mmCIF file of C-alpha atoms in Angstrom:
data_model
loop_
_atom_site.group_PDB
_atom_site.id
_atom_site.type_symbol
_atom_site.label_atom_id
_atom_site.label_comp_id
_atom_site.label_asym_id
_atom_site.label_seq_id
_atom_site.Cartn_x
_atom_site.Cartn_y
_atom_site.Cartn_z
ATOM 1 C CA UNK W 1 104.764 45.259 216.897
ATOM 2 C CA UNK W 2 106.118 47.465 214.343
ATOM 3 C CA UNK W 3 107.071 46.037 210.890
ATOM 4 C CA UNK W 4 110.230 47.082 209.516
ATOM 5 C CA UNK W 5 108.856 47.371 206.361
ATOM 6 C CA UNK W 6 106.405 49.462 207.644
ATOM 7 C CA UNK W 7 108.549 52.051 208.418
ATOM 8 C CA UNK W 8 110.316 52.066 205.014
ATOM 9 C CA UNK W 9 106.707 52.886 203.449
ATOM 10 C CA UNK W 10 107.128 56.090 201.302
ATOM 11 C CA UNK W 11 106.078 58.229 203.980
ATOM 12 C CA UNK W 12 109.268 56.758 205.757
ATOM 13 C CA UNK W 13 111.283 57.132 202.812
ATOM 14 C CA UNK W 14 110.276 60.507 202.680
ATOM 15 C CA UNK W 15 111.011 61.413 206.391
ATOM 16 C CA UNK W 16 114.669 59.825 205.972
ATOM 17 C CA UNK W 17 115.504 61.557 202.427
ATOM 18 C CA UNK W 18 114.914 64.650 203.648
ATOM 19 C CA UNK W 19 116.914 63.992 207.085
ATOM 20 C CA UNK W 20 119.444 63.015 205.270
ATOM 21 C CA UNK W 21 120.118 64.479 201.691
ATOM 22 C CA UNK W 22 120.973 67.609 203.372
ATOM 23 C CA UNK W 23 123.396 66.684 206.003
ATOM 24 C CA UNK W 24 125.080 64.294 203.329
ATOM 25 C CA UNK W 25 125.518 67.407 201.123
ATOM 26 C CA UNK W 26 127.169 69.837 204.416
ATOM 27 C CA UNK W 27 129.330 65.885 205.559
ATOM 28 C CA UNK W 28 130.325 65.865 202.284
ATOM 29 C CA UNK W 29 131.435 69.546 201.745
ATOM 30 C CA UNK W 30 133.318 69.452 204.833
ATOM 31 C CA UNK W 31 135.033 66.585 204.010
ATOM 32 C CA UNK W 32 136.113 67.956 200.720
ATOM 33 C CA UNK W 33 137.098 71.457 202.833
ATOM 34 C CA UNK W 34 139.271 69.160 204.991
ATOM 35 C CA UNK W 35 141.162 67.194 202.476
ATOM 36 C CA UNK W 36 141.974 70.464 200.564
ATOM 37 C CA UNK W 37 143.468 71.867 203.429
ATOM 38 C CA UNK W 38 145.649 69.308 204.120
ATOM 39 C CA UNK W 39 146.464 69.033 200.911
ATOM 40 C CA UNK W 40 147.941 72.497 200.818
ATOM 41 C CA UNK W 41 149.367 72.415 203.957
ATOM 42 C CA UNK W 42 151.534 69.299 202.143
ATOM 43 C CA UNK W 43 152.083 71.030 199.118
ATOM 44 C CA UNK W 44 156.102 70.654 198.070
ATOM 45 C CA UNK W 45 157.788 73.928 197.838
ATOM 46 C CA UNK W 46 158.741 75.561 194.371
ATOM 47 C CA UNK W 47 162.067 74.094 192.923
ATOM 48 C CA UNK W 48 165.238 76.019 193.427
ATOM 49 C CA UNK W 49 167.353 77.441 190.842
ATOM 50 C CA UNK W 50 170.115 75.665 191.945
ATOM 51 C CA UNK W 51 170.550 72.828 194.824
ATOM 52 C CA UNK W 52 174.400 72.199 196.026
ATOM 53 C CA UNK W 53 174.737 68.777 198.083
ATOM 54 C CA UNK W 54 176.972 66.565 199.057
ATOM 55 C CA UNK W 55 179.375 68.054 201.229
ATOM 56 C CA UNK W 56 179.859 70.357 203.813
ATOM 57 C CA UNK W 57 178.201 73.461 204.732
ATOM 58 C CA UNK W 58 179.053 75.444 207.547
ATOM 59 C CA UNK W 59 176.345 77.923 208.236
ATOM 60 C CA UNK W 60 177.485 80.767 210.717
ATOM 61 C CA UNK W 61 174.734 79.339 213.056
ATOM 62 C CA UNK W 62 175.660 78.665 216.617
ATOM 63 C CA UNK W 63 172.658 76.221 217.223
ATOM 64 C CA UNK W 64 173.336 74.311 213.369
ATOM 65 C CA UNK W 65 176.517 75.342 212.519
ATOM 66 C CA UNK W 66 176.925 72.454 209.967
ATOM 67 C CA UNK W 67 174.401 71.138 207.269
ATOM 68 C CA UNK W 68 175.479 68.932 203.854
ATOM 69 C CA UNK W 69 172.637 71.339 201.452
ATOM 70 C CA UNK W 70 171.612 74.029 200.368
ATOM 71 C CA UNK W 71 168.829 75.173 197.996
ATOM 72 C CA UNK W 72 168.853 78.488 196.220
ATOM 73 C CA UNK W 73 165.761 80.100 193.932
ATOM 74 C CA UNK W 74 165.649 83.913 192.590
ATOM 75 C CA UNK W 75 169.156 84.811 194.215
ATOM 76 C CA UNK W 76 168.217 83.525 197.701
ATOM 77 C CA UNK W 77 168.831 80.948 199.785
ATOM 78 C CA UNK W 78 165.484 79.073 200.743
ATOM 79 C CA UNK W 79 166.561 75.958 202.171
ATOM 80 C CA UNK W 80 169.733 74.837 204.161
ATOM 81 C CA UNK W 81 169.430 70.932 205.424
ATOM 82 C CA UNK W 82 170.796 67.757 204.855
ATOM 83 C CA UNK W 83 171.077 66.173 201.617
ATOM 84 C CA UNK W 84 167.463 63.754 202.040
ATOM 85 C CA UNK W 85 165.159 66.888 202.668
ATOM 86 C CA UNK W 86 166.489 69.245 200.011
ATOM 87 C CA UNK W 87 165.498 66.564 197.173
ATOM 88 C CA UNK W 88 161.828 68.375 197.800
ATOM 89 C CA UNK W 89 163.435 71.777 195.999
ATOM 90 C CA UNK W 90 164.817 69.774 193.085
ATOM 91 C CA UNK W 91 162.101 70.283 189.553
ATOM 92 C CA UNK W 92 163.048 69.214 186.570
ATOM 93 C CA UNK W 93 165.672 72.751 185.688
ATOM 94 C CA UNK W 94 167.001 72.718 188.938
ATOM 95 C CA UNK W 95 170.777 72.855 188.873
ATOM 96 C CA UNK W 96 172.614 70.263 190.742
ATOM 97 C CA UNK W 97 176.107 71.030 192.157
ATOM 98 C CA UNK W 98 177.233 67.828 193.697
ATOM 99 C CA UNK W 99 180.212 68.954 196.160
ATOM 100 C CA UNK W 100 181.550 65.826 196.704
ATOM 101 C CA UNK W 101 182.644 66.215 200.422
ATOM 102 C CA UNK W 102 183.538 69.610 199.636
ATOM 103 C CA UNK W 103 182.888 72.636 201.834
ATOM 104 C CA UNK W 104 180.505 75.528 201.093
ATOM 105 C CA UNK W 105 181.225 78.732 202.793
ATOM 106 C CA UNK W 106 179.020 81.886 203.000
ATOM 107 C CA UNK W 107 179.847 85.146 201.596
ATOM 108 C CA UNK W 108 183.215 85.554 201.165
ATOM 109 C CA UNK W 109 184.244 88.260 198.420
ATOM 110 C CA UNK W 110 186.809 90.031 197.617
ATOM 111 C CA UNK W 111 186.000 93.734 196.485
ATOM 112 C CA UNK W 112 189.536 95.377 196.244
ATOM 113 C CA UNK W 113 192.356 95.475 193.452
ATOM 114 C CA UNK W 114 196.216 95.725 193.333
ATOM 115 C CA UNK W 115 196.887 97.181 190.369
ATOM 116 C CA UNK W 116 200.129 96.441 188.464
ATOM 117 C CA UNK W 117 202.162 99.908 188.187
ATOM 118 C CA UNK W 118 205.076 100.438 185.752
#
């Protein structure tokens, strides 16, 4: 019969370090590879300039015509939701509008004068 110790003898030692060492080194690269990936796949996005919750916002979309937020960095609107998911855009000089049950519409502007003659 085989003694245990026996098989941990140097020679043993030997066999099993150099079984080993390596594929701990490639098991523990890959498990550093994986947890950086999901890491960046869970990364927050970059705060907005300006967040406006609270109220209503109709969105000219036929499938989601209504959400309560919207979140807008660099002159564009990157995030239209409800009011739980947009706290992601919000940083620290983020500018919160609170609507208070207001409604936000989009784009309506008025690009035309009536001058006063006399």
């Amino acid at each position: 019969m085989v003694d245990i110790l026996d098989l941990l003898s140097e020679a043993g030692m030997s066999f099993v370090l150099r079984l080993f060492v390596p594929l701990t080194k490639y098991l523990v690269g890959a498990a550093v590879a994986v947890t950086m990936l999901v890491a960046c796949a869970h990364q927050a996005p970059q705060p907005a300039d300006t967040v406006f919750r609270g109220g209503y916002v109709y969105t000219v979309d036929p499938e989601k015509p209504w959400a309560s937020a919207v979140a807008v960095r660099d002159g564009a609107i990157v995030y239209v939701g409800n009011d739980a998911e947009v706290l992601q855009y919000m940083g620290p000089t983020t500018t919160v509008r609170a609507l208070d049950g207001r409604m936000l519409l989009p784009g309506f502007h008025d690009a035309h004068a009536h001058p006063v003659s006399g």
